[in-house]
Coordinates of C-alpha atoms in Angstrom, one line a residue:
X1 CA 84.7 -54.5 -20.6
X2 CA 86.8 -57.7 -19.9
X3 CA 89.0 -57.5 -23.2
X4 CA 90.8 -54.5 -22.6
X5 CA 91.5 -55.5 -19.0
X6 CA 92.6 -59.0 -19.8
X7 CA 95.2 -56.8 -22.5
X8 CA 96.1 -54.6 -20.2
X9 CA 97.1 -57.3 -17.6
X10 CA 99.0 -59.5 -19.9
X11 CA 101.4 -56.5 -21.2
X12 CA 102.1 -56.0 -17.7
X13 CA 103.0 -59.1 -17.0
X14 CA 104.5 -60.9 -20.1
X15 CA 108.3 -59.7 -18.5
X16 CA 107.6 -61.8 -15.7
X17 CA 105.2 -64.8 -16.7
X18 CA 107.1 -67.5 -16.5
X19 CA 108.1 -67.2 -12.8
X20 CA 105.3 -65.0 -10.6
X21 CA 102.5 -67.4 -12.1
X22 CA 102.5 -70.7 -13.7
X23 CA 100.5 -70.9 -16.8
X24 CA 98.8 -67.4 -16.6
X25 CA 99.6 -67.4 -20.6
X26 CA 97.3 -69.9 -20.5
X27 CA 94.5 -68.3 -18.5
X28 CA 94.6 -64.9 -20.5
X29 CA 94.3 -66.0 -24.4
X30 CA 91.4 -68.0 -23.7
X31 CA 89.8 -64.9 -22.0
X32 CA 89.2 -62.8 -25.3
X33 CA 87.7 -66.4 -26.6
X34 CA 85.6 -66.0 -23.8
X35 CA 84.4 -62.0 -24.8
X36 CA 84.4 -63.2 -28.0
X37 CA 81.5 -65.8 -27.2
X38 CA 78.6 -62.9 -26.5
X39 CA 75.3 -62.9 -28.5
X40 CA 75.5 -61.6 -32.2
X41 CA 73.6 -57.7 -31.8
X42 CA 69.9 -57.7 -33.5
X43 CA 69.8 -55.4 -36.0
X44 CA 65.7 -56.1 -37.4
X45 CA 65.3 -54.4 -33.6
X46 CA 63.9 -51.3 -34.5
X47 CA 62.1 -52.4 -37.7
X48 CA 60.2 -54.7 -35.1
X49 CA 58.9 -52.1 -32.4
X50 CA 58.0 -50.4 -35.7
X51 CA 55.7 -52.6 -37.3
X52 CA 53.6 -53.4 -33.7
X53 CA 53.6 -49.8 -33.5
X54 CA 51.5 -49.4 -36.7
X55 CA 49.2 -52.4 -36.4
X56 CA 48.0 -50.6 -32.8
X57 CA 47.3 -47.9 -35.1
X58 CA 45.1 -50.1 -37.4
X59 CA 43.7 -51.5 -34.1
X60 CA 43.0 -48.1 -33.1
X61 CA 41.5 -47.3 -36.4
X62 CA 39.8 -50.5 -36.7
X63 CA 38.0 -49.4 -33.1
X64 CA 37.1 -45.8 -33.7
X65 CA 35.2 -47.1 -36.9
X66 CA 33.1 -49.6 -34.8
X67 CA 32.4 -47.3 -32.4
X68 CA 28.2 -45.9 -33.7
X69 CA 27.8 -42.0 -32.2
X70 CA 24.6 -42.5 -30.5
X71 CA 22.4 -38.5 -30.2
X72 CA 20.0 -38.2 -27.6
X73 CA 16.5 -38.3 -29.3
X74 CA 14.7 -34.4 -29.6
X75 CA 11.9 -34.3 -27.2
X76 CA 9.0 -32.3 -29.2
X77 CA 7.6 -29.4 -26.5
X78 CA 9.4 -27.7 -23.3
X79 CA 8.4 -27.9 -20.5
X80 CA 10.2 -25.3 -18.3
X81 CA 10.2 -21.6 -19.2
X82 CA 13.2 -21.5 -19.7
X83 CA 15.2 -24.4 -22.2
X84 CA 18.3 -25.5 -24.1
X85 CA 16.8 -25.6 -27.8
X86 CA 18.7 -27.9 -28.7
X87 CA 17.1 -31.0 -26.7
X88 CA 14.5 -30.6 -29.0
X89 CA 12.4 -30.2 -32.4
X90 CA 12.7 -27.1 -34.6
X91 CA 9.0 -25.5 -33.7
X92 CA 7.0 -25.3 -37.3
X93 CA 4.2 -22.9 -38.0
X94 CA 1.4 -22.5 -40.7
X95 CA 2.2 -19.2 -43.2
X96 CA -1.1 -17.6 -41.9
X97 CA 0.4 -18.0 -37.8
X98 CA 3.7 -17.3 -39.0
X99 CA 3.3 -14.3 -40.1
X100 CA 0.3 -13.0 -37.3
X101 CA 3.8 -14.2 -35.0
X102 CA 6.2 -11.9 -36.8
X103 CA 3.5 -8.6 -37.1
X104 CA 3.5 -9.2 -33.1
X105 CA 7.6 -9.4 -33.2
X106 CA 7.9 -6.5 -35.2
X107 CA 6.1 -4.5 -32.1
X108 CA 8.6 -5.7 -29.5
X109 CA 11.4 -5.7 -30.7
X110 CA 10.6 -1.6 -32.4
X111 CA 11.2 -2.7 -36.0
X112 CA 10.9 -0.4 -38.8
X113 CA 7.9 -0.4 -40.3
X114 CA 9.3 -0.2 -43.9
X115 CA 11.7 -2.9 -43.7
X116 CA 11.2 -6.1 -45.9
X117 CA 9.8 -9.5 -45.0
X118 CA 11.5 -12.4 -45.9
X119 CA 10.6 -16.2 -47.3
X120 CA 13.2 -19.2 -47.4
X121 CA 11.1 -22.1 -49.5
X122 CA 13.9 -25.3 -49.1
X123 CA 12.7 -27.8 -52.5
X124 CA 12.7 -31.1 -52.8
X125 CA 14.6 -31.0 -56.1
X126 CA 15.1 -35.0 -56.2
X127 CA 13.5 -36.7 -59.2
X128 CA 13.1 -40.6 -60.4
X129 CA 16.0 -42.7 -61.8
X130 CA 18.8 -40.1 -59.5
X131 CA 17.8 -37.4 -61.3
X132 CA 17.5 -33.8 -59.9
X133 CA 15.5 -30.6 -61.2
X134 CA 17.7 -28.3 -62.4
X135 CA 17.7 -24.9 -60.2
X136 CA 15.3 -22.5 -62.0
X137 CA 14.3 -18.6 -61.7
X138 CA 11.0 -17.1 -62.3
X139 CA 9.1 -14.0 -62.1
X140 CA 6.5 -13.5 -60.1
X141 CA 3.3 -10.9 -60.2
X142 CA 2.1 -10.0 -56.7
X143 CA -1.4 -8.6 -56.3
X144 CA -0.5 -6.1 -53.9
X145 CA 3.2 -3.9 -54.7
X146 CA 5.2 -2.7 -52.0
X147 CA 7.9 -1.7 -53.4
X148 CA 8.3 2.1 -56.3
X149 CA 10.4 0.0 -58.1
X150 CA 10.2 0.0 -62.0
X151 CA 12.6 -3.3 -63.6
X152 CA 13.9 -1.7 -67.5
X153 CA 12.2 -4.3 -70.0
X154 CA 13.4 -4.3 -73.7
X155 CA 10.6 -5.0 -75.6
X156 CA 12.5 -6.7 -79.4
X157 CA 9.9 -6.3 -81.9
X158 CA 9.8 -4.9 -86.2
X159 CA 6.1 -4.5 -86.1
X160 CA 5.6 -0.8 -86.1
X161 CA 2.2 -0.8 -84.6
X162 CA 3.6 -3.0 -81.6
X163 CA 6.6 -1.4 -81.4
X164 CA 4.3 1.8 -80.4
X165 CA 2.0 -1.1 -77.6
X166 CA 5.3 -1.6 -76.2
X167 CA 6.8 2.3 -76.0
X168 CA 2.4 3.1 -74.7
X169 CA 3.2 0.2 -71.8
X170 CA 6.5 1.3 -70.0
X171 CA 9.3 -0.5 -72.0
X172 CA 12.5 0.8 -71.9
X173 CA 14.2 -0.1 -74.6
X174 CA 12.2 -1.3 -78.3
X175 CA 14.1 -2.9 -81.8
X176 CA 15.3 -5.1 -84.0
X177 CA 18.2 -7.1 -85.1
X178 CA 19.4 -3.1 -84.5
X179 CA 20.0 -4.0 -81.2
X180 CA 22.2 -7.0 -81.0
X181 CA 25.2 -5.4 -81.7
X182 CA 24.6 -3.1 -78.8
X183 CA 23.2 -5.7 -76.2
X184 CA 26.9 -8.1 -77.2
X185 CA 29.1 -5.0 -76.6
X186 CA 27.3 -4.1 -73.6
X187 CA 26.3 -0.6 -75.1
X188 CA 22.6 -1.5 -73.2
X189 CA 21.5 -3.3 -70.1
X190 CA 18.4 -3.7 -68.8
X191 CA 16.5 -6.0 -66.3
X192 CA 14.7 -8.4 -68.7
X193 CA 14.3 -8.9 -72.2
X194 CA 11.2 -10.1 -74.0
X195 CA 9.9 -10.8 -77.7
X196 CA 7.9 -11.7 -80.5
X197 CA 7.3 -14.8 -81.7
X198 CA 8.3 -14.0 -85.5
X199 CA 11.5 -12.2 -84.6
X200 CA 13.1 -14.9 -82.3
X201 CA 15.6 -16.9 -85.4
X202 CA 17.2 -13.3 -85.6
X203 CA 18.2 -14.0 -81.8
X204 CA 20.1 -17.0 -81.9
X205 CA 23.6 -14.7 -81.8
X206 CA 22.2 -13.3 -78.5
X207 CA 21.4 -16.8 -76.2
X208 CA 24.4 -17.2 -75.3
X209 CA 24.9 -13.9 -74.3
X210 CA 21.6 -13.2 -72.6
X211 CA 22.1 -16.9 -71.1
X212 CA 18.9 -17.7 -68.8
X213 CA 16.9 -13.6 -70.0
X214 CA 16.8 -14.7 -73.5
X215 CA 13.3 -14.9 -74.5
X216 CA 11.5 -17.8 -73.9
X217 CA 7.9 -19.6 -73.8
X218 CA 9.2 -21.2 -69.7
X219 CA 10.0 -18.1 -69.3
X220 CA 6.7 -15.7 -70.0
X221 CA 9.0 -13.6 -72.3
X222 CA 8.1 -14.6 -75.8
X223 CA 4.6 -13.7 -76.9
X224 CA 2.1 -11.8 -78.6
X225 CA 0.4 -10.7 -75.8
X226 CA 3.0 -7.0 -74.7
X227 CA 0.8 -5.4 -72.2
X228 CA 1.2 -8.6 -69.9
X229 CA 4.5 -9.3 -70.9
X230 CA 5.6 -6.0 -69.7
X231 CA 3.8 -5.6 -67.0
X232 CA 4.5 -8.8 -65.6
X233 CA 8.6 -8.0 -66.0
X234 CA 8.3 -4.4 -65.5
X235 CA 6.4 -5.5 -61.1
X236 CA 7.0 -8.5 -60.9
X237 CA 9.7 -10.0 -58.7
X238 CA 12.3 -12.4 -59.8
X239 CA 13.3 -15.1 -57.3
X240 CA 16.3 -18.1 -57.8
X241 CA 17.3 -21.0 -57.2
X242 CA 20.1 -20.9 -54.8
X243 CA 22.2 -23.7 -53.3
X244 CA 20.9 -26.3 -55.8
X245 CA 17.5 -26.1 -53.8
X246 CA 16.9 -22.9 -51.2
X247 CA 14.9 -19.9 -52.6
X248 CA 15.0 -16.8 -50.8
X249 CA 12.9 -13.3 -51.7
X250 CA 10.7 -10.8 -50.2
X251 CA 6.9 -10.5 -49.9
X252 CA 6.2 -7.3 -48.4
X253 CA 6.7 -5.3 -45.5
X254 CA 6.7 -5.7 -42.1
X255 CA 3.8 -2.5 -42.7
X256 CA 1.7 -4.5 -44.3
X257 CA -1.9 -6.5 -43.4
X258 CA -1.3 -10.2 -42.5
X259 CA -3.8 -11.6 -45.7
X260 CA -1.9 -9.6 -47.7
X261 CA 1.7 -10.8 -46.8
X262 CA -0.6 -14.4 -46.3
X263 CA -1.5 -13.5 -50.1
X264 CA 2.0 -13.0 -51.1
X265 CA 3.1 -16.3 -49.6
X266 CA 0.3 -18.3 -51.7
X267 CA 1.1 -16.6 -55.4
X268 CA 4.7 -17.2 -55.1
X269 CA 3.8 -21.5 -54.0
X270 CA 1.3 -21.1 -56.8
X271 CA 4.8 -20.0 -59.2
X272 CA 6.6 -22.7 -58.0
X273 CA 4.2 -25.6 -58.4
X274 CA 4.8 -24.5 -62.0
X275 CA 8.3 -26.3 -62.4
X276 CA 7.5 -29.3 -61.6
X277 CA 4.8 -31.7 -62.7
X278 CA 4.5 -34.4 -60.6
X279 CA 4.5 -34.8 -56.9
X280 CA 4.7 -31.6 -54.0
X281 CA 8.5 -30.8 -53.5
X282 CA 8.6 -27.9 -51.3
X283 CA 9.4 -29.0 -47.5
X284 CA 9.7 -26.2 -45.4
X285 CA 8.6 -22.2 -45.6
X286 CA 10.1 -19.8 -43.5
X287 CA 9.6 -16.4 -42.7

């Protein structure tokens, strides 16, 4: 503001500067020089502030990484009748004890007696050298039937005697290679497919179509004992691994006795052991 004021004063006093204020012209001429001597502006001052903010953020992130979240260790058993469940370890029971508790809860909760009882089995699918057991599906024949549902089973055979045995034991469809076209076109749909070894080379076109239901010895759907295979797949229950390690399936009804429910759970465990050669891989069963 000093430089404009000096110019205005110079214009007003210009005609009379010689006789009113001697030497004024020299003082006013020096005023712009004094004003222009101000230090130059710093065009990079804002950039320096942003750099400081960035460094502060990086420091804050490093401190957050260094901070370790310490969780309170869980207690084993509660002492009071009312407590916070997340402060204590989750209780676990043997299968027989859990089935007995389930029967009591069914009476207290007024649950329908014909409601299904489900079991959840968590598996350890890890193997040596960072490998895992591939998810699988299987069928189990339980000692006591608790449902009237019957699965539809198709039998592949070209032998007339075997075809007659299959029909007598409840096969829904019996035939040979003539069925391939109808299956590929979705004209025939059943729950399971079984076959005798002699016809297997002719069923290769169905491998991609049937996938896990393609007859194989691992799934007990390939063999010479047609009545046994039909009983397994007509009356049995299928289960499979979900979410890479969990099996969820039903084992009985709520009205079934404790011994029958325990026997069904044991039968599931027995079939599961056949899918792994070494080691125990059942982590936690839940009913």
